[in-house]
Short mmCIF file of C-alpha atoms in Angstrom, two decimals:
data_model
loop_
_atom_site.label_atom_id
_atom_site.label_comp_id
_atom_site.label_asym_id
_atom_site.label_seq_id
_atom_site.Cartn_x
_atom_site.Cartn_y
_atom_site.Cartn_z
CA MET A 1 0.00 0.00 0.00
CA TYR A 2 1.23 3.45 -0.91
CA THR A 3 0.65 6.19 1.67
CA TYR A 4 0.60 9.81 0.63
CA LYS A 5 1.63 12.81 2.70
CA CYS A 6 0.28 16.12 1.46
CA SER A 7 3.21 18.46 0.84
CA CYS A 8 1.23 21.57 1.78
CA CYS A 9 -0.40 20.56 5.07
CA GLY A 10 1.30 17.32 6.08
CA GLU A 11 -1.97 15.33 6.20
CA VAL A 12 -1.32 11.62 5.62
CA PHE A 13 -3.68 9.55 3.48
CA ASP A 14 -3.88 5.75 3.41
CA GLN A 15 -3.36 6.07 -0.30
CA MET A 16 -2.71 8.87 -2.71
CA PRO A 17 -5.93 10.48 -3.97
CA LEU A 18 -6.12 9.84 -7.70
CA CYS A 19 -9.60 11.07 -8.59
CA PHE A 20 -10.49 14.75 -8.78
CA GLY A 21 -13.29 16.72 -10.32
CA ASN A 22 -15.64 19.63 -10.40
CA GLU A 23 -19.26 19.62 -9.34
CA PHE A 24 -20.33 21.98 -12.13
CA PRO A 25 -19.20 22.97 -15.64
CA ALA A 26 -17.24 26.22 -15.87
CA TYR A 27 -20.14 27.91 -17.67
CA TYR A 28 -22.28 27.44 -14.54
CA PHE A 29 -20.17 30.06 -12.76
CA THR A 30 -20.86 32.68 -15.45
CA ILE A 31 -24.46 32.78 -14.26
CA PRO A 32 -25.00 35.18 -11.33
CA PRO A 33 -25.71 33.16 -8.14
CA GLU A 34 -29.10 34.79 -7.64
CA GLU A 35 -30.18 33.65 -11.15
CA ARG A 36 -28.95 30.05 -11.04
CA GLU A 37 -32.09 28.50 -9.58
CA GLN A 38 -34.26 29.94 -12.35
CA ARG A 39 -31.86 29.43 -15.27
CA ILE A 40 -30.05 26.15 -14.57
CA GLU A 41 -31.28 22.57 -14.52
CA TYR A 42 -28.82 20.22 -12.83
CA GLY A 43 -28.83 16.47 -12.40
CA GLY A 44 -25.40 15.57 -10.99
CA SER A 45 -23.92 14.33 -14.26
CA TRP A 46 -25.82 16.64 -16.61
CA CYS A 47 -26.64 20.31 -16.66
CA TYR A 48 -28.22 22.84 -18.98
CA VAL A 49 -28.51 26.59 -18.85
CA ASP A 50 -31.38 28.60 -20.32
CA GLU A 51 -32.45 25.48 -22.28
CA GLU A 52 -29.69 26.52 -24.68
CA HIS A 53 -26.30 25.40 -23.31
CA PHE A 54 -25.97 21.67 -22.56
CA PHE A 55 -23.25 19.89 -20.56
CA HIS A 56 -22.49 16.41 -19.31
CA ARG A 57 -19.90 14.99 -16.95
CA GLY A 58 -17.42 12.28 -17.87
CA ARG A 59 -14.17 10.67 -16.77
CA LEU A 60 -10.89 11.77 -18.28
CA THR A 61 -8.32 9.10 -17.45
CA ILE A 62 -4.55 9.50 -17.56
CA PRO A 63 -2.70 6.18 -17.33
CA ILE A 64 0.12 6.02 -14.78
CA ILE A 65 2.53 3.74 -16.59
CA ASP A 66 4.49 2.56 -13.55
CA TYR A 67 1.61 2.25 -11.07
CA HIS A 68 -1.45 -0.01 -10.74
CA GLU A 69 -4.01 2.83 -10.85
CA ASP A 70 -4.73 5.75 -13.14
CA LEU A 71 -5.15 9.45 -12.49
CA VAL A 72 -8.80 10.37 -13.11
CA PHE A 73 -10.51 13.70 -13.56
CA ASN A 74 -14.28 14.00 -13.56
CA VAL A 75 -14.74 16.73 -16.14
CA TRP A 76 -17.57 18.49 -17.93
CA THR A 77 -17.91 18.95 -21.66
CA THR A 78 -20.44 20.64 -23.86
CA ILE A 79 -22.85 18.47 -25.81
CA SER A 80 -25.30 19.45 -28.52
CA GLU A 81 -28.97 19.65 -27.59
CA ASP A 82 -29.80 16.72 -29.90
CA ASN A 83 -27.08 14.53 -28.38
CA PHE A 84 -28.05 15.63 -24.87
CA CYS A 85 -31.63 14.50 -25.49
CA LEU A 86 -30.40 11.25 -27.04
CA ARG A 87 -28.14 10.56 -24.01
CA MET A 88 -31.05 11.19 -21.65
CA ASP A 89 -33.30 8.85 -23.68
CA LEU A 90 -30.63 6.12 -23.71
CA TRP A 91 -29.49 6.48 -20.07
CA LYS A 92 -31.09 3.16 -19.01
CA ASP A 93 -30.51 1.37 -22.34
CA PRO A 94 -27.64 -1.17 -22.22
CA ASN A 95 -27.15 -0.69 -25.97
CA ARG A 96 -26.07 2.89 -25.45
CA ILE A 97 -22.47 1.68 -25.55
CA ASN A 98 -22.98 1.27 -29.31
CA GLN A 99 -23.50 5.02 -29.80
CA GLU A 100 -20.98 7.00 -31.80
CA PRO A 101 -18.90 9.26 -29.52
CA TYR A 102 -20.34 12.71 -28.85
CA PHE A 103 -18.20 15.72 -29.76
CA GLY A 104 -17.81 18.45 -27.16
CA TRP A 105 -15.64 21.21 -25.76
CA MET A 106 -14.06 20.84 -22.32
CA GLN A 107 -15.78 22.84 -19.59
CA THR A 108 -13.37 22.05 -16.76
CA ASP A 109 -9.96 23.46 -15.96
CA VAL A 110 -7.65 20.55 -15.12
CA PRO A 111 -4.99 21.77 -12.66
CA THR A 112 -1.35 21.81 -13.80
CA TYR A 113 -2.28 21.60 -17.50
CA GLY A 114 -2.74 25.29 -18.27
CA LYS A 115 -5.86 26.35 -20.15
CA THR A 116 -8.10 23.33 -20.71
CA ILE A 117 -11.45 25.07 -21.14
CA SER A 118 -12.64 24.66 -24.75
CA LEU A 119 -10.31 21.80 -25.70
CA LYS A 120 -11.85 19.49 -28.31
CA SER A 121 -13.07 16.19 -26.89
CA ILE A 122 -15.26 13.21 -27.52
CA ALA A 123 -17.42 11.41 -24.98
CA ILE A 124 -17.56 7.62 -25.29
CA GLU A 125 -20.55 5.92 -23.69
CA GLN A 126 -19.89 3.30 -21.01
CA GLY A 127 -22.06 0.63 -19.40
CA LEU A 128 -25.22 1.34 -17.48
CA GLY A 129 -24.78 3.61 -14.48
CA LEU A 130 -21.40 4.92 -15.67
CA ILE A 131 -20.60 8.34 -17.05
CA PRO A 132 -18.85 8.54 -20.43
CA GLU A 133 -15.11 8.30 -20.89
CA ILE A 134 -13.78 11.63 -22.15
CA LYS A 135 -11.02 11.49 -24.72
CA LEU A 136 -9.28 14.67 -25.73
CA ILE A 137 -8.78 15.18 -29.45
CA GLU A 138 -7.06 18.57 -29.19
CA GLU A 139 -3.75 18.12 -31.00
CA ASN A 140 -0.47 18.73 -29.15
CA HIS A 141 -2.00 19.89 -25.87
CA PRO A 142 -0.05 18.55 -22.82
CA LEU A 143 -3.22 16.98 -21.37
CA THR A 144 -3.98 15.20 -24.64
CA LEU A 145 -0.40 13.92 -24.85
CA ASP A 146 -0.45 12.64 -21.26
CA GLN A 147 -3.80 10.94 -21.82
CA GLU A 148 -2.46 9.23 -24.95
CA ASN A 149 1.02 8.32 -23.66
CA GLY A 150 0.57 8.01 -19.90
CA ILE A 151 2.64 9.59 -17.15
CA THR A 152 5.08 8.32 -14.55
CA LEU A 153 4.17 7.92 -10.90
CA GLU A 154 6.61 10.75 -10.16
CA LYS A 155 4.63 13.11 -12.43
CA ALA A 156 1.33 11.91 -10.95
CA ILE A 157 2.61 12.72 -7.44
CA SER A 158 3.63 16.19 -8.65
CA ILE A 159 0.15 16.78 -10.12
CA VAL A 160 -1.57 15.50 -6.98
CA ASP A 161 0.66 17.71 -4.81
CA GLU A 162 -0.31 20.78 -6.84
CA ILE A 163 -4.02 19.92 -6.69
CA MET A 164 -3.84 19.40 -2.93
CA LYS A 165 -2.19 22.81 -2.55
CA ILE A 166 -5.03 24.37 -4.56
CA GLN A 167 -7.69 22.51 -2.58
CA HIS A 168 -6.16 23.40 0.77
CA GLY A 169 -5.68 27.02 -0.24
CA LYS A 170 -1.90 27.01 0.05
CA SER A 171 0.68 28.08 -2.51
#
């Protein structure tokens, strides 16, 4: 078992946290807080604003090539209204895994990777009860390259350290 000691606060974890995410798409925060209840519909893994901007949550996985687990980010991407409706209709259909991937634009900033909002992506349906796998298709972006090629455990620890600093409000 690998224990992890946070470099910013010294807290020790039984294992290194390898899954991070955002509760809402970035666009959510452009809506004034006092207007959110009237303008936003939210269902945990889906969201739409003003019945015009549609988003869904998925898992962006970065393989750790010298470790038995991967680094995972729960991210949001845009999705067209037609595909959003199709996803909702197929949510309980086991054949949904046969759907063509849905194109979208990232709506989550992934720490340590610079600007990740609006990167090109596709969402690949998974089995029942699972959110889609998000695959970046933005050429030559560091996050795309790491997703395609994997990272070392040393780099994963560096990323986790930076995220923990952000989450704990330390720099």
